[in-house]
Short mmCIF file of C-alpha atoms in Angstrom, two decimals:
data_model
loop_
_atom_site.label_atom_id
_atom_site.label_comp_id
_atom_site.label_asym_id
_atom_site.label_seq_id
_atom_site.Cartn_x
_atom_site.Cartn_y
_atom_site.Cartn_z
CA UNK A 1 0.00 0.00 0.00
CA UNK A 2 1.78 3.42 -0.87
CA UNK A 3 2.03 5.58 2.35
CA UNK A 4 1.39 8.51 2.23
CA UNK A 5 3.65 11.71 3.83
CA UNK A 6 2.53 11.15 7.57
CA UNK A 7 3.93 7.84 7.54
CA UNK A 8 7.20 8.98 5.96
CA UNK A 9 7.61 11.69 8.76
CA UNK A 10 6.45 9.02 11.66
CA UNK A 11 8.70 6.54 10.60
CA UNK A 12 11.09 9.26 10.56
CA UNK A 13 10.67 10.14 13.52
CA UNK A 14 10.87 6.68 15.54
CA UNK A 15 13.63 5.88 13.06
CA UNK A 16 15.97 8.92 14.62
CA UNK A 17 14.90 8.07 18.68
CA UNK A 18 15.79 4.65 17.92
CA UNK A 19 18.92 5.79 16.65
CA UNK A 20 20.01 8.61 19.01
CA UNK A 21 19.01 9.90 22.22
CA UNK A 22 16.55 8.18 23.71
CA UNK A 23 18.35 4.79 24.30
CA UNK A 24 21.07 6.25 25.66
CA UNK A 25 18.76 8.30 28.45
CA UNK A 26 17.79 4.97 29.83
CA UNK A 27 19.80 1.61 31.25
CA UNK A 28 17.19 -1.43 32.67
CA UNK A 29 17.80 -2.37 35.62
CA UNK A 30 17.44 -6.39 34.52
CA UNK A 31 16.41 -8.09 31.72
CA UNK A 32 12.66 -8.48 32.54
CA UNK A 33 12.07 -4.78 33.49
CA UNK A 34 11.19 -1.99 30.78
CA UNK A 35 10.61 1.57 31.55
CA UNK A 36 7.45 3.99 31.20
CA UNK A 37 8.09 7.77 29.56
CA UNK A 38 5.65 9.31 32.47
CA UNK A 39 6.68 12.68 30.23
CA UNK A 40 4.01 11.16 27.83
CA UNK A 41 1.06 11.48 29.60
CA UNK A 42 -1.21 13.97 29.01
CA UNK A 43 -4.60 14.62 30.63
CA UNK A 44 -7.48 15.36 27.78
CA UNK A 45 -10.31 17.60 29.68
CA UNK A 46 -12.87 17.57 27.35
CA UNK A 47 -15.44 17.46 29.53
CA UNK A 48 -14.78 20.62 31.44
CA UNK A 49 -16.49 23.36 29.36
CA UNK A 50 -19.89 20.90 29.41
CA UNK A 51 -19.92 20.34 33.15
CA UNK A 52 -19.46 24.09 33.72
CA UNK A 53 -21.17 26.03 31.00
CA UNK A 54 -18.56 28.37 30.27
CA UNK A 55 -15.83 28.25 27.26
CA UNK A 56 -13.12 27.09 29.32
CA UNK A 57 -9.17 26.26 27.22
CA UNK A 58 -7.10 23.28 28.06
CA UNK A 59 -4.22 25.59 29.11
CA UNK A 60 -6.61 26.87 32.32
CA UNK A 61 -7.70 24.05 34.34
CA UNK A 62 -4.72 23.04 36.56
CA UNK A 63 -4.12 19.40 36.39
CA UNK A 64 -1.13 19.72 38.77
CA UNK A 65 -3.13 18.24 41.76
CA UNK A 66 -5.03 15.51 39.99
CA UNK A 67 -4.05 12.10 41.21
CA UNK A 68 -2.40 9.65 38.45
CA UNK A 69 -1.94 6.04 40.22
CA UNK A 70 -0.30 3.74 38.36
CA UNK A 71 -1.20 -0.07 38.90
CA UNK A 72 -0.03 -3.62 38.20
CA UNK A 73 -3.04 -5.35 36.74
CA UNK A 74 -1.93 -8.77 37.69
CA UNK A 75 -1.41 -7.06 41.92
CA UNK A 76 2.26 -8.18 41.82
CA UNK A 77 3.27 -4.65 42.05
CA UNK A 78 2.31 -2.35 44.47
CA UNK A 79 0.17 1.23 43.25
CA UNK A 80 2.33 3.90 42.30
CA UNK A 81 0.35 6.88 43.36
CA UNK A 82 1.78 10.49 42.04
CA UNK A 83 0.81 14.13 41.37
CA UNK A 84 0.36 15.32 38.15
CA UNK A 85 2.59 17.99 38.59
CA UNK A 86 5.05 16.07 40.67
CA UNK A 87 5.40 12.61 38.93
CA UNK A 88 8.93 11.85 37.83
CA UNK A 89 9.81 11.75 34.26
CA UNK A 90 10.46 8.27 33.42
CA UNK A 91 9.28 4.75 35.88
CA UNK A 92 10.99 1.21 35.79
CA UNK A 93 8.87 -1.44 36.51
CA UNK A 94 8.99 -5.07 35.60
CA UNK A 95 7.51 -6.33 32.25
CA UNK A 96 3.65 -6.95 32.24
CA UNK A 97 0.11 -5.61 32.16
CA UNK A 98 -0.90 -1.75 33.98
CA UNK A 99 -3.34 0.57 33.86
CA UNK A 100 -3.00 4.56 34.78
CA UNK A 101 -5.48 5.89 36.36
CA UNK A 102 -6.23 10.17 36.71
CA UNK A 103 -8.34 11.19 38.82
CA UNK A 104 -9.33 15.26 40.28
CA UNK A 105 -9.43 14.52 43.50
CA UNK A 106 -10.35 12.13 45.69
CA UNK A 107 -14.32 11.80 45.27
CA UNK A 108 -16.73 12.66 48.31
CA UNK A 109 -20.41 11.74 48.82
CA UNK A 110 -21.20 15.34 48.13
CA UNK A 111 -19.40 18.64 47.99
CA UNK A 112 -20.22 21.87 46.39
CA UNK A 113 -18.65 23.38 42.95
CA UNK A 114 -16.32 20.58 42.86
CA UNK A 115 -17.05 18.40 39.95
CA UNK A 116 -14.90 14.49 40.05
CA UNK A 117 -13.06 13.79 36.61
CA UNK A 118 -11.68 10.03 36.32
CA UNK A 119 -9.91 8.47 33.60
CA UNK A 120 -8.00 5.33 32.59
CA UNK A 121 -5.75 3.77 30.01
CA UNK A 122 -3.94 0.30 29.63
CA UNK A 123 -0.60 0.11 28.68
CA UNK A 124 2.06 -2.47 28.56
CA UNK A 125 5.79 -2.84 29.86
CA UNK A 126 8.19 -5.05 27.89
CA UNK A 127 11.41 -6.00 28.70
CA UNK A 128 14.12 -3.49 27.49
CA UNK A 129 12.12 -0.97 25.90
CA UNK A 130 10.22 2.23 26.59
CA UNK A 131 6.49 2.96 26.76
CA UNK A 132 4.58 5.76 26.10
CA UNK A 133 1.26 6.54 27.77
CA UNK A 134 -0.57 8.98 25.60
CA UNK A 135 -3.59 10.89 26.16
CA UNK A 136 -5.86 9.64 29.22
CA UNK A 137 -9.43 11.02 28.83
CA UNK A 138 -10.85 12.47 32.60
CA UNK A 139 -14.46 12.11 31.88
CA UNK A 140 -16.99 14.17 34.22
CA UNK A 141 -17.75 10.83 36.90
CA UNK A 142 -19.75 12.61 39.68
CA UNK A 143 -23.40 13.25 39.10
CA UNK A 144 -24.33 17.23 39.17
CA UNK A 145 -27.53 18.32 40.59
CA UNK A 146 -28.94 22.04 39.98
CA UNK A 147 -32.13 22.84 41.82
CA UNK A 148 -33.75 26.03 40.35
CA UNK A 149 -36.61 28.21 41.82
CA UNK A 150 -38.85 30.02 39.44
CA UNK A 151 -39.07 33.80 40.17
CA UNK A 152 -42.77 33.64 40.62
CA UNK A 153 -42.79 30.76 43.57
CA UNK A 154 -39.91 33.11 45.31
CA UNK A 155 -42.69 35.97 45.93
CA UNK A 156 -44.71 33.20 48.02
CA UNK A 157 -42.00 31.23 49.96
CA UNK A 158 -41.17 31.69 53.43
CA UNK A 159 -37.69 32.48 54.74
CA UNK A 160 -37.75 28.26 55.95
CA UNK A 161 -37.94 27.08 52.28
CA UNK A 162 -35.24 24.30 51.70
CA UNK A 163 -34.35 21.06 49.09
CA UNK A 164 -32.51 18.77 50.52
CA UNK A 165 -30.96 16.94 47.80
CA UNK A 166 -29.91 12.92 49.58
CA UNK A 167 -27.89 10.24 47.20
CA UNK A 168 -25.63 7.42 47.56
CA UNK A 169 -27.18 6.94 51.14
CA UNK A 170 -26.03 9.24 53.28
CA UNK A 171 -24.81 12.19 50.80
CA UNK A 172 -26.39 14.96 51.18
CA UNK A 173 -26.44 19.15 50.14
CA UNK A 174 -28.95 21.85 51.22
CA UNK A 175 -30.57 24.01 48.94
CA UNK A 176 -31.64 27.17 49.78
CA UNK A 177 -34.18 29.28 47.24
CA UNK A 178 -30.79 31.75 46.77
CA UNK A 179 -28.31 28.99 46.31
CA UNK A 180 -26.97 29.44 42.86
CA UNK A 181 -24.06 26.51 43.24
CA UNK A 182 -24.80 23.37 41.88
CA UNK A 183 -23.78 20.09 43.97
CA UNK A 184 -22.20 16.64 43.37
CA UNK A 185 -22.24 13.48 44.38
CA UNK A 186 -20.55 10.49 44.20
CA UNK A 187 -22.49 7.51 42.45
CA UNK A 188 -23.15 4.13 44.10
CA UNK A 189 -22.98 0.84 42.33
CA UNK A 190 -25.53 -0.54 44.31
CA UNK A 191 -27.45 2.80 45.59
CA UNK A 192 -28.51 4.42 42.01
CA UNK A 193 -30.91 6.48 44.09
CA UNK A 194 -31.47 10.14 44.76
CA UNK A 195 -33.94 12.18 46.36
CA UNK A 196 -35.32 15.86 46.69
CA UNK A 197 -36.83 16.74 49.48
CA UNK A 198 -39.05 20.31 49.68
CA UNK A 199 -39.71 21.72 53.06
CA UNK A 200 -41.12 24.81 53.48
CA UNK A 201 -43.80 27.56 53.75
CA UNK A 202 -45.43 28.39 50.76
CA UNK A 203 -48.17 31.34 50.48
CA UNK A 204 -48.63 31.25 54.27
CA UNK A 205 -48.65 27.46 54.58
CA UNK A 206 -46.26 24.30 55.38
CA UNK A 207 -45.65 21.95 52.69
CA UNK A 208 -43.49 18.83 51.74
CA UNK A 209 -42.70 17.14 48.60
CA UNK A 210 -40.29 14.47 48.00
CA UNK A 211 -39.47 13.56 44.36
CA UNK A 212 -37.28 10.21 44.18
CA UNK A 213 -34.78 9.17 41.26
CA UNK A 214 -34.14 5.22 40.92
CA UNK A 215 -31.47 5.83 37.63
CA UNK A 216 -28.78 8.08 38.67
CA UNK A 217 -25.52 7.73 37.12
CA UNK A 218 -21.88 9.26 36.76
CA UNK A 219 -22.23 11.74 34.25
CA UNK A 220 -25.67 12.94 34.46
CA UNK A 221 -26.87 16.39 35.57
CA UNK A 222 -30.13 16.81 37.21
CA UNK A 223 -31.95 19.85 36.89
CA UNK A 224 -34.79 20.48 39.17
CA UNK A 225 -37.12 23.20 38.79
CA UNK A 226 -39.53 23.97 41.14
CA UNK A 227 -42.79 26.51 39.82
CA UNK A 228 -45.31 27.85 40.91
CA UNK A 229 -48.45 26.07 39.67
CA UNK A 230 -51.62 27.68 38.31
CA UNK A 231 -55.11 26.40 38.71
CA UNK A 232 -54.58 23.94 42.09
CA UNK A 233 -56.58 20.90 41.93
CA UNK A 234 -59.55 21.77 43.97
CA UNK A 235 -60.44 19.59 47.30
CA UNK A 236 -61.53 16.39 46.94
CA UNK A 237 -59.98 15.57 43.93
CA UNK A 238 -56.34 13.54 42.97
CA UNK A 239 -53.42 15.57 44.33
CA UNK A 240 -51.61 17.90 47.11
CA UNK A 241 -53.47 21.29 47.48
CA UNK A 242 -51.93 23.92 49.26
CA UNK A 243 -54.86 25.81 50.97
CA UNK A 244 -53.37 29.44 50.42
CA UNK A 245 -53.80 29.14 46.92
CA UNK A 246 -50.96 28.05 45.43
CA UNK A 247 -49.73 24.76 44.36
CA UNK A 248 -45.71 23.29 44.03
CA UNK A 249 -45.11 22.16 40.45
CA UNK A 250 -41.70 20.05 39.68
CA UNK A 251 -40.32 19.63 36.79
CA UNK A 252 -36.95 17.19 35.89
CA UNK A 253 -34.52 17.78 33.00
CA UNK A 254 -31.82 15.79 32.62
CA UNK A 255 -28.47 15.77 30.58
CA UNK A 256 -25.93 13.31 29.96
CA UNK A 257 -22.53 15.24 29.98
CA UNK A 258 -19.98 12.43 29.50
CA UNK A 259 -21.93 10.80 26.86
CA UNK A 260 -22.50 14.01 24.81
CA UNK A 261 -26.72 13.02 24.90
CA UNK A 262 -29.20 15.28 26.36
CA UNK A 263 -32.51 12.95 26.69
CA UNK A 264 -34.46 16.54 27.06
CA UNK A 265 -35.08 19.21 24.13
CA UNK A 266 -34.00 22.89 26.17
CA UNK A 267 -32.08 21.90 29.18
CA UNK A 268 -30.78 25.07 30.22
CA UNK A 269 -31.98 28.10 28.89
CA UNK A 270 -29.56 28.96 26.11
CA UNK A 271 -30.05 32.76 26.24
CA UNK A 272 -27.34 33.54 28.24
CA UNK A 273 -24.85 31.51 26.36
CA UNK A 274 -22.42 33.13 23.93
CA UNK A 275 -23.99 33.70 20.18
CA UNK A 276 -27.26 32.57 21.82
CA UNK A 277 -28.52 36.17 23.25
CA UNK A 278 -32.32 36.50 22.90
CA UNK A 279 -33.15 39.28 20.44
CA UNK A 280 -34.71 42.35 20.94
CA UNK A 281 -38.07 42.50 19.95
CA UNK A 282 -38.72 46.34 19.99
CA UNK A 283 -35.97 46.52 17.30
CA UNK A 284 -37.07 44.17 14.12
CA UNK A 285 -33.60 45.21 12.53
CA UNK A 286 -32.05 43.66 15.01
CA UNK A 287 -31.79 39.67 14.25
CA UNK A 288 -31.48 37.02 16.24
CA UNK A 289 -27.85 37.12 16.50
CA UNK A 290 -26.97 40.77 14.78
CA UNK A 291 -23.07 39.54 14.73
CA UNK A 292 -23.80 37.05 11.51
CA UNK A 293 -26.13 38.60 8.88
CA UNK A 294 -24.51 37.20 6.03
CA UNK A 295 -24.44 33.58 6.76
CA UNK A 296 -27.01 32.19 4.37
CA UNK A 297 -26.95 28.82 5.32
CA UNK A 298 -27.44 29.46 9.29
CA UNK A 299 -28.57 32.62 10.38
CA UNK A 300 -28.63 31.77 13.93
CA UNK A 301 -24.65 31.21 14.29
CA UNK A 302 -21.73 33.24 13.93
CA UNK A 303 -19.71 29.90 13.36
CA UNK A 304 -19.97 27.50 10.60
CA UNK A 305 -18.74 24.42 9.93
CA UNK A 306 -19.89 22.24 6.64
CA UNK A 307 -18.27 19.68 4.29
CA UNK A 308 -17.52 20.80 0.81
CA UNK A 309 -16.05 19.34 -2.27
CA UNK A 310 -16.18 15.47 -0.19
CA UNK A 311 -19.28 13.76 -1.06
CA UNK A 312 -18.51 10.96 1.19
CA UNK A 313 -17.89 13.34 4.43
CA UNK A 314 -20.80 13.86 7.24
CA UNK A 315 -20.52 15.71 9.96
CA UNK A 316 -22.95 14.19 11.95
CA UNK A 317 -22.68 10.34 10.81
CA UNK A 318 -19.77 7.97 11.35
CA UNK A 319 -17.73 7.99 8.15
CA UNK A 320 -15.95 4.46 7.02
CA UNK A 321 -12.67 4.23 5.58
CA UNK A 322 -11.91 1.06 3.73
CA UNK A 323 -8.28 -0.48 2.80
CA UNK A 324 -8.37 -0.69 -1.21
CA UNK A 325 -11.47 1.96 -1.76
CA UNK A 326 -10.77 6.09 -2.48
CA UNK A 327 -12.46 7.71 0.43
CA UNK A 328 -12.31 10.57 -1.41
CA UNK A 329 -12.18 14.31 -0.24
CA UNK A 330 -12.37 15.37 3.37
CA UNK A 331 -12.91 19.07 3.77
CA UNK A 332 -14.33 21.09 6.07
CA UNK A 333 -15.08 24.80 5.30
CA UNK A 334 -15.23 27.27 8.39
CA UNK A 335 -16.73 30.12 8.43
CA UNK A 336 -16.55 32.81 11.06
CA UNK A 337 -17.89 36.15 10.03
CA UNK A 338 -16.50 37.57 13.31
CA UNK A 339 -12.66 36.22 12.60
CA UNK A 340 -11.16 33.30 13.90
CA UNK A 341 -9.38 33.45 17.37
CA UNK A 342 -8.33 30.03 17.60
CA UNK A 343 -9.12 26.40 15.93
CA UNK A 344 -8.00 23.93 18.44
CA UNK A 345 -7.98 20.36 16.91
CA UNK A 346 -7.79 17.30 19.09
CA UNK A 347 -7.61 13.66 17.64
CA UNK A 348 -8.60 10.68 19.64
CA UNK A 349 -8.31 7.15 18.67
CA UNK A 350 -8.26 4.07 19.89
CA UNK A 351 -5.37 2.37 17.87
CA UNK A 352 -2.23 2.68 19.20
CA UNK A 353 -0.11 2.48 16.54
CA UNK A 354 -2.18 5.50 15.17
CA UNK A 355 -1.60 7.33 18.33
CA UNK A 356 2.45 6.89 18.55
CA UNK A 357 2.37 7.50 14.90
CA UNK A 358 0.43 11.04 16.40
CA UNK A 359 2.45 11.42 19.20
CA UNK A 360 5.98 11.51 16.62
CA UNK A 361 4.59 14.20 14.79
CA UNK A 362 3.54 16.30 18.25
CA UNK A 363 -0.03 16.13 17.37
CA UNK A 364 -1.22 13.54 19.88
CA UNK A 365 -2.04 16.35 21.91
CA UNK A 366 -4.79 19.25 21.55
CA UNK A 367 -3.11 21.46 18.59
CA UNK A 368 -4.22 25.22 18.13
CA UNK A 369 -3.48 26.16 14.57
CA UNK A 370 -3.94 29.20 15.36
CA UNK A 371 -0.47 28.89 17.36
CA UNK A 372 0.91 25.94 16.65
CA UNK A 373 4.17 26.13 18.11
CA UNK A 374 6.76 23.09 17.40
CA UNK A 375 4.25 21.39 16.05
CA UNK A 376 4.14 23.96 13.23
CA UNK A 377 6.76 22.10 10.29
CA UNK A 378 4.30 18.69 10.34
CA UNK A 379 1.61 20.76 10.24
CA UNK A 380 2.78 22.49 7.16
CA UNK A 381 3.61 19.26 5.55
CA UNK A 382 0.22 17.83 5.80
CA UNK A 383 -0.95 21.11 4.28
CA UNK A 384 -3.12 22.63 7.39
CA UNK A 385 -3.27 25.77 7.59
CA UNK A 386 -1.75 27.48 10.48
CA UNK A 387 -0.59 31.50 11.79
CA UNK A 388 -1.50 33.93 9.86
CA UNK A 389 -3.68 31.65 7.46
CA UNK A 390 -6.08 31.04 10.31
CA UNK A 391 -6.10 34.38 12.84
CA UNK A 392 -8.27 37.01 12.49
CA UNK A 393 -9.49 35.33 8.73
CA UNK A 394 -13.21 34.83 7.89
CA UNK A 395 -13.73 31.54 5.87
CA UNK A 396 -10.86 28.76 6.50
CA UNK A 397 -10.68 24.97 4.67
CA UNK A 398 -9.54 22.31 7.29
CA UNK A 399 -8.41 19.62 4.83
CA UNK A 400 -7.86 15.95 5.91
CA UNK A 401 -7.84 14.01 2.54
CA UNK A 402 -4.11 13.12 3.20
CA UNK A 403 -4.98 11.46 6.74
CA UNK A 404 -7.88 8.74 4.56
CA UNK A 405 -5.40 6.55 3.32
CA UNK A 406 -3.61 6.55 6.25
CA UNK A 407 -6.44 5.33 8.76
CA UNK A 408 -6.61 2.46 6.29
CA UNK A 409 -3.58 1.62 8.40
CA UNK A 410 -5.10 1.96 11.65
CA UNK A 411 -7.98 0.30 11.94
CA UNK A 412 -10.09 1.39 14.75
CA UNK A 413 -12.38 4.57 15.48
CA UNK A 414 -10.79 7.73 14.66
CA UNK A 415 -12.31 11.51 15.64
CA UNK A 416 -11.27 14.46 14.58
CA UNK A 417 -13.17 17.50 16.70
CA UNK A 418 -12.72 21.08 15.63
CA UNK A 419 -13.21 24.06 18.53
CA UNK A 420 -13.48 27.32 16.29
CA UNK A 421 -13.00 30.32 18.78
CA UNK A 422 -14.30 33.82 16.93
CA UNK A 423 -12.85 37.01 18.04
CA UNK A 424 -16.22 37.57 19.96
CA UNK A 425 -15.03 34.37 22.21
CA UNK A 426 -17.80 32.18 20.74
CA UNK A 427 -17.01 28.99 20.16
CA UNK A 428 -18.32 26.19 18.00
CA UNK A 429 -17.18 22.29 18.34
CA UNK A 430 -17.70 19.56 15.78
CA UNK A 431 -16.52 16.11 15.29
CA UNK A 432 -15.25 13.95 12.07
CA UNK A 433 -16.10 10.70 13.44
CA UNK A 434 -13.89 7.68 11.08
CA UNK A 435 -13.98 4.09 11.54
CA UNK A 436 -10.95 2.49 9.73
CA UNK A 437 -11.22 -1.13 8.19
#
């Protein structure tokens, strides 16, 4: 199969560390022990901007306290437990199976504002050579819990108005109707429970409500909304009546934010998120997002992102890529009628080979291309564009084709996801999703 020039510059580049440096940086101890680059791990945090609701960059969340434990699979070896920021750079340990673990912190049956990320990745040791870790995925693990008070219920609650939010048994938070924090809590195994409890005066008169959940888990986000409700049920009929005239109405959203699903249309409401500000409707010339009136194909964005020229390439679908068949084209036009600020691209796969071949070429990491700093010569190669091709410009073509005949390679699920960062900070994410055969 003719390679094409990613493979020249990977082999390249694991042709010259075979051949220089990096054997002579490290001496096994004995025959049957290898040793681990821990200089390879890196912590992918793709979660964070979800779980928080705000655009938040790689290069902000401190990962120097997060806990990376590194264990023997077969218990022969003792955990090696570390801080990010103070793990050594390289590890000998004795040929055989491990996994590395990263975690945030230490997880607690409920805390405020503090959100648990956990990740893991296998990896092997073999005698007399080095290993590389990669990229470890911390995935949001902790279930979130927002409780929300509508503005007309405040005017009729009494200062003794709480929720007291119990899971995993004995975990528990207090909301008040001015708490704007949102809590989490660590998920059971065997306790997938949670309950709400309202206690509290309402229009002059005491009333309780407890709403269960029997499906909690990691990743979710519960959003409870409590309203005032019109029209009580009058007496005698199905249903709690609160005799001053007004009723408690709950409502449950809920989103998924590890698994990218939200299983309700409007979680949150969107007007206070960037490019999503309601418009004004005492000015008609004003549309619903006045910083993208030329954008024919969506109106309602300042940021683009569409195939062209690739018949073959979706942006929502997984795409196949088949040893022996012409993929074809893989563009993607962006468009940002505000300028671009940055276009972050991060690749995750699950092939290894694919991955070392990413991590020779400094691109196993999240790349800006905006500034792509040593990684900038491979990136030129493959013909990205990069610098001054991508700051500040309107319309930019992320081109791919090059990497198709190279996942034939790799087989295994590929993604490429583009963040596209206008010079208004709003910022638009997509995915290229491949699976390689």
């Amino acid at each position: 199969m003719k390679l094409n020039k990613i493979i020249t510059l990977t082999a390249a580049g694991v042709l010259m560390c075979a051949a220089s440096s990096c054997d002579d940086k490290w001496e096994p101890n004995t025959a049957e022990e290898g040793t681990v680059n821990l200089r390879s791990l890196s912590v992918d945090m793709s979660d964070a901007e979800k779980v928080t609701g705000s655009v938040i960059s790689r290069a902000t969340v401190d990962l120097s306290g997060y806990i990376v434990t590194i264990s023997d699979k077969s218990g022969a070896e003792a955990d090696r437990t570390y801080t990010y920021g103070d793990m050594p750079e390289v590890l000998t340990l004795p040929a055989g199976d491990y996994t590395a673990t990263v975690e945030s912190h230490k997880v607690q049956k409920a805390e405020w504002s503090k959100p648990y990320y956990l990740g893991s990745r296998d990896f092997k040791v073999e005698k007399s050579k080095i290993t590389t870790i990669g990229v470890i995925t911390a995935a949001f693990s902790s279930l979130k819990v927002t409780v929300k008070f509508d503005e007309n219920l405040k005017r009729v609650l009494g200062d003794d108005v709480k929720v007291t939010v119990i899971a995993n048994d004995n975990g528990s938070l207090v909301f008040t109707p001015d708490e704007t924090r949102s809590g989490y809590f660590e998920v059971l195994e065997n306790s997938p429970s949670m309950i709400a409890r309202f206690e509290g005066t309402i229009d002059g008169v005491y009333y309780t409500e407890d709403t269960p959940f029997t499906d909690v888990v990691p990743g979710q986000h519960r959003i409870i909304t409590y309203q005032a409700k019109g029209n009580p049920v009058p007496p005698g009929q199905a249903g709690q009546v609160n005799p001053g005239g007004i009723s408690l109405d709950t409502s449950i959203m809920n989103e998924n934010i590890s698994a990218s699903i939200s299983t309700s249309e409007d979680i949150l409401d969107p007007s206070g998120r960037p490019g999503q500000e309601p418009s004004d409707p005492d000015n008609p010339d004003n549309p619903d997002n006045p910083d993208n009136p030329d954008n024919p194909d969506n109106p309602d964005k300042a940021i683009t992102l569409v195939p062209f020229d690739s018949p073959n390439l979706s942006l929502d679908d997984m795409n196949t890529v088949t040893a022996g068949e012409d993929f074809g084209n893989a563009k993607v036009k962006i468009s940002a009628v505000n300028g671009i600020k940055n276009l972050v691209v991060t690749i995750v796969t699950d092939s290894d080979g694919f991955r070392d071949a990413l991590a020779d070429l400094t691109l196993d990491q999240p790349f800006d291309l905006a500034y792509p700093g040593e990684a900038e010569g491979y990136i030129r190669d493959l013909g990205l564009p990069y610098g001054a091709q991508v700051i500040g410009q309107t319309t930019v073509d992320f081109d791919i084709t090059a990497f198709m005949s190279m996942l034939t390679a790799f087989p295994g699920h590929h993604n490429f996801t583009l963040s596209v960062t206008d010079n208004n900070n709003i910022t638009e994410t997509k995915t290229l999703k491949f699976t390689a055969q």
